[in-house]
mmCIF file of C-alpha atoms in Angstrom:
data_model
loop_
_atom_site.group_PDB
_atom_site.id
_atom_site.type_symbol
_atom_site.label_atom_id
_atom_site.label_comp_id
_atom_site.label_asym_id
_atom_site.label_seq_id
_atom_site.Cartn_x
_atom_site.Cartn_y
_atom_site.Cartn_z
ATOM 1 C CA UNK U 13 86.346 11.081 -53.037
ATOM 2 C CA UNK U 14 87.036 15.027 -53.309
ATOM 3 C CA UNK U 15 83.734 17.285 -51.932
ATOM 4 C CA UNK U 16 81.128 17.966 -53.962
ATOM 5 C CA UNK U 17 80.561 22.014 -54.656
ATOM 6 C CA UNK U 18 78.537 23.283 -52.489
ATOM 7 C CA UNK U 19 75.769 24.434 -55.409
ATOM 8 C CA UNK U 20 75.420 21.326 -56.271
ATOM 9 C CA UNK U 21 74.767 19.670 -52.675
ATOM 10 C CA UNK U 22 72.418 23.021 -52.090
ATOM 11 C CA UNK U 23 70.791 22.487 -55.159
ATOM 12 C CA UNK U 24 69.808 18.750 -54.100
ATOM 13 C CA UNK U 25 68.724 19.179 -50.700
ATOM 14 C CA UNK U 26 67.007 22.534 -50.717
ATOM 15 C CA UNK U 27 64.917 22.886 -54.196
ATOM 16 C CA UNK U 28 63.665 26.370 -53.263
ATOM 17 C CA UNK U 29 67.053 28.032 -53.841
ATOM 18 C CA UNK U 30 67.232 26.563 -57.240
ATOM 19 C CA UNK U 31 66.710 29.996 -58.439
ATOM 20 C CA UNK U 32 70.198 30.817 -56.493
ATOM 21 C CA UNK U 33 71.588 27.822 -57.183
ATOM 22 C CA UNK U 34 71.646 28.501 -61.284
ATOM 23 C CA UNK U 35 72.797 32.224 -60.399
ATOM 24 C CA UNK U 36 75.751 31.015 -58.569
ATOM 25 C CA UNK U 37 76.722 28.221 -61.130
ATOM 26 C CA UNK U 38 75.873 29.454 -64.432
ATOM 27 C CA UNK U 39 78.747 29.479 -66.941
ATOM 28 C CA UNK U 40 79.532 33.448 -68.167
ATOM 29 C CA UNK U 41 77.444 34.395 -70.579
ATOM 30 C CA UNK U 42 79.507 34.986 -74.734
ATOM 31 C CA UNK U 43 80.119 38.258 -75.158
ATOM 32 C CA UNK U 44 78.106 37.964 -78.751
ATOM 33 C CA UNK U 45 75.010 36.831 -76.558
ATOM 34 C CA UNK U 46 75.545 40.149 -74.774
ATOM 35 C CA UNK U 47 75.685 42.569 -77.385
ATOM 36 C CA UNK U 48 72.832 41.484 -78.898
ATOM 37 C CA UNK U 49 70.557 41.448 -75.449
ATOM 38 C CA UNK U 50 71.583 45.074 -75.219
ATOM 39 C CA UNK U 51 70.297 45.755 -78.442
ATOM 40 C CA UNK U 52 67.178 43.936 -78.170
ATOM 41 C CA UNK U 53 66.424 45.928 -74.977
ATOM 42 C CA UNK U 54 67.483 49.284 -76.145
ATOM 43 C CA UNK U 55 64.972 51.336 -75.047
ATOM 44 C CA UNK U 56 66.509 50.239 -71.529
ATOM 45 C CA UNK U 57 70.217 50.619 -71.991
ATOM 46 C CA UNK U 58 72.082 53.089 -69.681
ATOM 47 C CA UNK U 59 71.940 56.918 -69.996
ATOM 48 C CA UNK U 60 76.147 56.689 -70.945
ATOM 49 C CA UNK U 61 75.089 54.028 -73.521
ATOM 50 C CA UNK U 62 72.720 55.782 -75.300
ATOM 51 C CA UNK U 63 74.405 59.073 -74.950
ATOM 52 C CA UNK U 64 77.668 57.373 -76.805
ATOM 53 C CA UNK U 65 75.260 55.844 -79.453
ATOM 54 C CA UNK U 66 74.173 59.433 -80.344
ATOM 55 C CA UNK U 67 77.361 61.241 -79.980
ATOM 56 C CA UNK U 68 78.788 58.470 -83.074
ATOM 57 C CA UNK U 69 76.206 59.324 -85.479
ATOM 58 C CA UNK U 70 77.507 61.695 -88.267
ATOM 59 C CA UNK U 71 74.642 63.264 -90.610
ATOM 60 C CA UNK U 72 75.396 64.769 -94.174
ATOM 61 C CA UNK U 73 73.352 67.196 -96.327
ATOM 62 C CA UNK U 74 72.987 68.565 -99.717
ATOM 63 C CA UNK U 75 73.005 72.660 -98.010
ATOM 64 C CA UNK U 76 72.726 73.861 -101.887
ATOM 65 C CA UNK U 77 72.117 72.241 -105.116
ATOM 66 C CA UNK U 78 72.492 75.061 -108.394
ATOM 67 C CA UNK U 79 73.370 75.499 -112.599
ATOM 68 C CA UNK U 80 76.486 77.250 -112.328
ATOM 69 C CA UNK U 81 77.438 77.466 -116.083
ATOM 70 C CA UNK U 82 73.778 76.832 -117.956
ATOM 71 C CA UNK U 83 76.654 77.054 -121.600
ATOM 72 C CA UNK U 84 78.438 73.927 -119.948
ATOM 73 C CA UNK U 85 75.774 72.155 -118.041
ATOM 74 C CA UNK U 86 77.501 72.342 -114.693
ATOM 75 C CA UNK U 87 75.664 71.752 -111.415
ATOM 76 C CA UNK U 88 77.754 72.830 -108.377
ATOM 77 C CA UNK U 89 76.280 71.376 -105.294
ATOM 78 C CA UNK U 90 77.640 72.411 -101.367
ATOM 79 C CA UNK U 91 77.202 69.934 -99.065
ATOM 80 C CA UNK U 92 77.148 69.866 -95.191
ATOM 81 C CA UNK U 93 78.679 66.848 -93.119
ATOM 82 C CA UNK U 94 78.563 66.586 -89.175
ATOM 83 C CA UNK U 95 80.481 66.147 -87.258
ATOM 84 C CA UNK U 96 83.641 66.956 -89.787
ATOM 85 C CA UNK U 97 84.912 63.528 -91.151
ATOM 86 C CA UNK U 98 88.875 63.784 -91.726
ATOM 87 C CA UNK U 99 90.137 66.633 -93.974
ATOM 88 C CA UNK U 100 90.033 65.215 -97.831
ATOM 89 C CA UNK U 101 87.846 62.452 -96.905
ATOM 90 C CA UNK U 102 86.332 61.584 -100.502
ATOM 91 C CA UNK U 103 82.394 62.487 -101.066
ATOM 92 C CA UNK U 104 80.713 60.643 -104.206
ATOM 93 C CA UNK U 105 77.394 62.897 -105.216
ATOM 94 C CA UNK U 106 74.713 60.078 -106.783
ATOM 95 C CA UNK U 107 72.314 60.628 -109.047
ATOM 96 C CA UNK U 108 68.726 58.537 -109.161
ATOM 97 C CA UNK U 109 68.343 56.502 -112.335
ATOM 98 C CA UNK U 110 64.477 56.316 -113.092
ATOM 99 C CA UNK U 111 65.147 53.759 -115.882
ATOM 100 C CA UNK U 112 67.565 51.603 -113.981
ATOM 101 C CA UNK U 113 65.842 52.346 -110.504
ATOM 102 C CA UNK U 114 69.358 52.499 -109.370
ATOM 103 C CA UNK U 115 71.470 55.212 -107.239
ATOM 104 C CA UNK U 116 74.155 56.280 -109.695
ATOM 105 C CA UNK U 117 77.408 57.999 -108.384
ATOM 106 C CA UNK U 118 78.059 61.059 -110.810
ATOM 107 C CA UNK U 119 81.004 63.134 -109.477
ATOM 108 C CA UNK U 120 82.581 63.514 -106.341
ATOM 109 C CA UNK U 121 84.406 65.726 -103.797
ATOM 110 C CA UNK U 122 87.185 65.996 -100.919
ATOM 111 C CA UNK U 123 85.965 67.289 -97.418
ATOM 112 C CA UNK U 124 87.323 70.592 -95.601
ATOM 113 C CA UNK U 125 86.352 70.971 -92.108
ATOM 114 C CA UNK U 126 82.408 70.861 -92.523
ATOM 115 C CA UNK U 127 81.984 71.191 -96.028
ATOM 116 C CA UNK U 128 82.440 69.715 -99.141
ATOM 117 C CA UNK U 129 82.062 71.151 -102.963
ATOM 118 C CA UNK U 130 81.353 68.685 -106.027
ATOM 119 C CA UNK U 131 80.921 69.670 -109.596
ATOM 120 C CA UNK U 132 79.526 67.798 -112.722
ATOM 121 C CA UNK U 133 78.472 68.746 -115.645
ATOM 122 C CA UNK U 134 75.396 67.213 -116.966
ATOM 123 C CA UNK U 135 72.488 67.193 -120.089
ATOM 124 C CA UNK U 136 69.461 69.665 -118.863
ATOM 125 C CA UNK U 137 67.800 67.282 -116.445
ATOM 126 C CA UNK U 138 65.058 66.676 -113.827
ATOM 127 C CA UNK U 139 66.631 64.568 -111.443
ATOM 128 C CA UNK U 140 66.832 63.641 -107.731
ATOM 129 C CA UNK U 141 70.422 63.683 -105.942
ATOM 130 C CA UNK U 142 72.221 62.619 -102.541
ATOM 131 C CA UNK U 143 75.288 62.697 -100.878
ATOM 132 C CA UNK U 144 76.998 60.433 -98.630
ATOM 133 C CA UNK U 145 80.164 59.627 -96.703
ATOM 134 C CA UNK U 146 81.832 56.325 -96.015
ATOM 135 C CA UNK U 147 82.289 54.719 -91.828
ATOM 136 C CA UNK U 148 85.120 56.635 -89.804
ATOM 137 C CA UNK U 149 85.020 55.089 -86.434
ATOM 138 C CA UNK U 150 83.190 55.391 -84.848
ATOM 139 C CA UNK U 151 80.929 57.331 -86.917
ATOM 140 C CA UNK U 152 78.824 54.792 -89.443
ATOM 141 C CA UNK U 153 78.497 55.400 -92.915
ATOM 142 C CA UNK U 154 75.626 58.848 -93.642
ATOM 143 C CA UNK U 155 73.459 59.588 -97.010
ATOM 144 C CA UNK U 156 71.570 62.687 -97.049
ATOM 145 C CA UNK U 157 68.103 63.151 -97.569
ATOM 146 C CA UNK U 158 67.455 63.558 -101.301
ATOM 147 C CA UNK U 159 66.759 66.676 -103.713
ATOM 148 C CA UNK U 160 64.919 67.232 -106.799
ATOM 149 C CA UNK U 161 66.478 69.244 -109.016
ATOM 150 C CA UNK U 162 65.711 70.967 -112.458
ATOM 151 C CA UNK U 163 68.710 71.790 -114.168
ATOM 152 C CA UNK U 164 68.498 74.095 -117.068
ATOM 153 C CA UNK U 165 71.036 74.090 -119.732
ATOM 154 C CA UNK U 166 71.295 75.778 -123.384
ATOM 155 C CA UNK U 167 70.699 73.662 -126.734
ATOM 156 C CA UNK U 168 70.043 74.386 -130.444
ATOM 157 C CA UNK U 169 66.040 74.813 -130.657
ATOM 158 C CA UNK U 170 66.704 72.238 -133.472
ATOM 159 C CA UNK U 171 68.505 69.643 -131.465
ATOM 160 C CA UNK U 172 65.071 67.848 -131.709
ATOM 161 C CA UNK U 173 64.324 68.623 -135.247
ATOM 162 C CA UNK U 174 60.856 70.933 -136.503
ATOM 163 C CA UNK U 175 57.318 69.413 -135.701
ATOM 164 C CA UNK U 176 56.209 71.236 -138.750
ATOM 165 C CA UNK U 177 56.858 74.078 -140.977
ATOM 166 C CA UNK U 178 54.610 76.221 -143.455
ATOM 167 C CA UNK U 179 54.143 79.930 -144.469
ATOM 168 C CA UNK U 180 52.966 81.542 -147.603
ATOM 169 C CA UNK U 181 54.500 82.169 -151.022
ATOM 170 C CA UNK U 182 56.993 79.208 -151.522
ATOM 171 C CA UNK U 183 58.286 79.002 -147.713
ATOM 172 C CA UNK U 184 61.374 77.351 -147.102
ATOM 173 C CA UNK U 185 62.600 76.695 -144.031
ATOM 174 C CA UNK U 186 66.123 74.782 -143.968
ATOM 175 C CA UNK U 187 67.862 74.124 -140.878
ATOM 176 C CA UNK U 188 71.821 73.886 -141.495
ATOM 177 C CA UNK U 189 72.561 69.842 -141.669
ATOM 178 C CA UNK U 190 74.390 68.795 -138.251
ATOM 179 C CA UNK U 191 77.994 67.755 -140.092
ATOM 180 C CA UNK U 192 77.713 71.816 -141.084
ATOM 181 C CA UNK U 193 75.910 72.686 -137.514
ATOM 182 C CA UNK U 194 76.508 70.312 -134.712
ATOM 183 C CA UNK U 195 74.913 72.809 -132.389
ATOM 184 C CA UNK U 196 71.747 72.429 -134.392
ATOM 185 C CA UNK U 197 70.664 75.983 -134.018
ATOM 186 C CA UNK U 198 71.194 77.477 -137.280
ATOM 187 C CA UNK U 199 68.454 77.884 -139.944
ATOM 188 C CA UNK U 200 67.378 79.781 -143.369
ATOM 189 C CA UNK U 201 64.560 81.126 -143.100
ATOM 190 C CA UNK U 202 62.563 82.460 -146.980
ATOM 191 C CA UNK U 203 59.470 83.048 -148.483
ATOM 192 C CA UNK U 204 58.693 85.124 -152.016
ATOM 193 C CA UNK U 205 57.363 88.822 -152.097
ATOM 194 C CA UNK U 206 54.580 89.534 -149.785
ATOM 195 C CA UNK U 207 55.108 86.309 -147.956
ATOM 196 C CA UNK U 208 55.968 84.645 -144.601
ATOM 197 C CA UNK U 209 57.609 80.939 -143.214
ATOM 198 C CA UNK U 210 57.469 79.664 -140.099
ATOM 199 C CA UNK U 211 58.781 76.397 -138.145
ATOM 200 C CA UNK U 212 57.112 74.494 -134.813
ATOM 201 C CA UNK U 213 59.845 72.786 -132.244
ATOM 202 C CA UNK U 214 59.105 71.017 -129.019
ATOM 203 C CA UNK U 215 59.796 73.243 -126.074
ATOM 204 C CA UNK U 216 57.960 70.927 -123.605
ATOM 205 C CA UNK U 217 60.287 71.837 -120.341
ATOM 206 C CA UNK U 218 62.014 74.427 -121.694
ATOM 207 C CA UNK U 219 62.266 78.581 -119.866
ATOM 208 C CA UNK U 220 63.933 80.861 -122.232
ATOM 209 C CA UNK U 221 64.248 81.410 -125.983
ATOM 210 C CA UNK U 222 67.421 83.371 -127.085
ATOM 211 C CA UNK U 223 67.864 84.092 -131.401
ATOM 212 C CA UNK U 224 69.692 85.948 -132.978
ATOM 213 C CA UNK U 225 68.647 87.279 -136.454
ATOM 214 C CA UNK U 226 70.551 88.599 -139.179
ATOM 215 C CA UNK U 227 68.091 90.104 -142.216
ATOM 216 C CA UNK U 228 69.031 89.642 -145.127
ATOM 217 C CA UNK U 229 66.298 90.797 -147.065
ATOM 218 C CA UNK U 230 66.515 93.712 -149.268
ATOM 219 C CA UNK U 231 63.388 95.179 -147.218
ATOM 220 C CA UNK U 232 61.513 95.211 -143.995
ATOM 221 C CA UNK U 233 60.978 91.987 -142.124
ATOM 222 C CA UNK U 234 59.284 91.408 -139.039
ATOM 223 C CA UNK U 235 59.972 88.050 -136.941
ATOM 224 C CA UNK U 236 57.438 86.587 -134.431
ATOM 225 C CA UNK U 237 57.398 83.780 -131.509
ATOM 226 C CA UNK U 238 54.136 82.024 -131.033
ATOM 227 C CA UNK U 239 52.753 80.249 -128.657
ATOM 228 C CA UNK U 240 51.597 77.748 -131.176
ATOM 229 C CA UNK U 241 49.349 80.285 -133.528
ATOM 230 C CA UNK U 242 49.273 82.797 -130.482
ATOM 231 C CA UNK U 243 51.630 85.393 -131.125
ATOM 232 C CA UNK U 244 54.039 86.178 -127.929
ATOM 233 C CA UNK U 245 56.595 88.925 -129.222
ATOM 234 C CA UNK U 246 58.140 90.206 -132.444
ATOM 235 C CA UNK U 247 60.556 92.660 -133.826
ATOM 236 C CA UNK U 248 60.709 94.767 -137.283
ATOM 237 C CA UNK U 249 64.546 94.371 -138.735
ATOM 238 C CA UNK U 250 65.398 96.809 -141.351
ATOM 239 C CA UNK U 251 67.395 95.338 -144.862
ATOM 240 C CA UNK U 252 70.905 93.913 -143.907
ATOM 241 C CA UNK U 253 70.854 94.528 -139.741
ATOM 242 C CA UNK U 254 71.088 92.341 -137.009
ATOM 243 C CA UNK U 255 68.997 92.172 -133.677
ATOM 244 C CA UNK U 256 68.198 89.563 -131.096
ATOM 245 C CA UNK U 257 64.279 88.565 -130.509
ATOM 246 C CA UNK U 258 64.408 86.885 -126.863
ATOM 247 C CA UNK U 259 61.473 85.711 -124.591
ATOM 248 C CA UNK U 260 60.530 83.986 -121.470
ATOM 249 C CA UNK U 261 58.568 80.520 -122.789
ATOM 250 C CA UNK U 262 58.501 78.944 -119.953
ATOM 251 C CA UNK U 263 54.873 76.787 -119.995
ATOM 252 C CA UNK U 264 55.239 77.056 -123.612
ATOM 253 C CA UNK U 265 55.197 73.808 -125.464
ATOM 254 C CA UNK U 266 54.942 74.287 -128.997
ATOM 255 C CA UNK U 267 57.234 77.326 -130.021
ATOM 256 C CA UNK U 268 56.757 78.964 -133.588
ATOM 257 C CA UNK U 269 59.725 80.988 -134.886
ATOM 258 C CA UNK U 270 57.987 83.290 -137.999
ATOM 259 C CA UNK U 271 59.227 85.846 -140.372
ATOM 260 C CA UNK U 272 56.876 87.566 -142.351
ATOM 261 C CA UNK U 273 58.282 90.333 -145.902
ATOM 262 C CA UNK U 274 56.890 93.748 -144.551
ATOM 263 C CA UNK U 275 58.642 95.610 -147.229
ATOM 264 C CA UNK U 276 60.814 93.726 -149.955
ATOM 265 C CA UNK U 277 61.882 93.823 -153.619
ATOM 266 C CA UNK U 278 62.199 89.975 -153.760
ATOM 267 C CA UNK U 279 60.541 88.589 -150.103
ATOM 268 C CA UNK U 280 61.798 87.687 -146.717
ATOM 269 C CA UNK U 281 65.592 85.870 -146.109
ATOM 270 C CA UNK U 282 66.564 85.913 -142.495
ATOM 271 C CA UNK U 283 69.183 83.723 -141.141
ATOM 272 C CA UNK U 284 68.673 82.567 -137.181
ATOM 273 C CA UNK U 285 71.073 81.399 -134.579
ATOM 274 C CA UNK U 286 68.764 80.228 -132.109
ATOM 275 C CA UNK U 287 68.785 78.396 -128.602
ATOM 276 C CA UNK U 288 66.511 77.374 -125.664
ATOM 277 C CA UNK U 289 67.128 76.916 -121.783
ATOM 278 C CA UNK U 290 65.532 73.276 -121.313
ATOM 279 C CA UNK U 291 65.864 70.889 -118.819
ATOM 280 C CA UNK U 292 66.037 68.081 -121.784
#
């Protein structure tokens, strides 16, 4: 018979070098087991380990986040990503859902260097945003932290239709139809001698009030904004001129648009071209 390994013969006649005996015969350990001993024991892994594990970890963030065209509803957002990924490596931007409690991607952009630009145009809006790259080895895949954003963007005050209207001496206040005025901004605003008209809209979220007025009276008008019956601002518009009546509403959330005959043979007739900044 062939001799016996010398482990094995140890192991039998001396039992207090088991211990040795095990070390000295125990098969290699997988190379799966391995990897996953180091990262159970982490906190104990060599200085060059841990000092790799950092130096492969890539972070991205959203460095600015603005309205660039408030007309347009385009949000131009700069983002930072570190180290540089490789040059035109694509960038989605996402976009929180609140009613599908989902990330939604919503334009994207191709890195330079550090830096990468992405543009989208979008409704006025309160909504949160991230960025994020893809895995490069041996960096992993990096989503910023996220941003709240209120983007303000331009819309007919009508776009929501009037919460009420009423006035004095057979008001009539008739917004132009959408098939004639899709921007839904555009209204007729008359009233008889010696009276006035006035329309309520819903400027919940909304900053800024812009309208332009063209008289048409054959007299002196004078057109208001109200905080609902608080009046804000107003201007006097002499027969057949034009003028703007603009105002910072911000906080505001029932606007009243009123013109009131100051002067007139047959009462009040103003036409309005009027839009909000909103964020809806």
């Amino acid at each position: 018979m062939g001799r016996r390994p010398a482990c094995v013969v140890a192991g039998r006649v001396v039992a207090g070098l088991l211990a040795f005996a095990l070390a000295g015969c125990a098969a290699p350990v997988a190379p799966a087991d391995s990897a996953l001993s180091l990262g159970s024991t982490a906190a104990a892994a060599p200085a060059a380990v841990t000092a790799k594990a950092t130096a492969s970890a890539r972070t991205a963030k959203i460095y600015s986040i603005r309205t660039t065209d408030a007309t347009k509803g385009v949000i131009t957002v700069i983002g930072t990503l570190s180290p540089a990924p490789r040059a035109g490596t694509r960038i989605p931007l996402h976009q929180w859902i609140p009613s599908a409690r989902r990330w939604q991607e919503v334009a994207h952009g191709y890195s330079s260097g550090t830096s990468v630009t992405i543009k989208t145009v979008q409704p006025g809006s309160v909504r949160t945003y991230r960025i994020a790259v893809g895995p490069q080895a041996p960096y992993a895949a990096a989503i910023s932290p996220m941003i709240s954003f209120k983007h303000y963007v331009w819309r007919g005050i009508f776009k929501k239709g009037l919460l009420a209207t009423g006035g004095k001496a057979m008001p009539q206040f008739n917004v132009v139809p959408p098939r004639e005025g899709p921007r839904r901004a555009e209204a007729d605003l008359l009233a008889d001698k010696g009276g006035y008209v006035w329309g309520e809209v819903d400027s919940t979220g909304c900053s800024y009030v812009r309208n332009w007025l063209g008289n048409l009276t054959d007299g002196t008008v004078r057109t208001s904004l109200h905080n609902g019956t608080k009046a804000m601002t107003s201007v006097l518009q002499k027969q057949e001129t034009e003028t703007w009546l603009n105002y910072k509403i911000l906080g505001v959330t029932r606007l009243r648009l009123q013109v009131a005959d100051v002067a007139s043979g047959y009462g009040p007739y103003v036409a309005v071209d009027s839009i909000m900044l909103c964020t809806n």
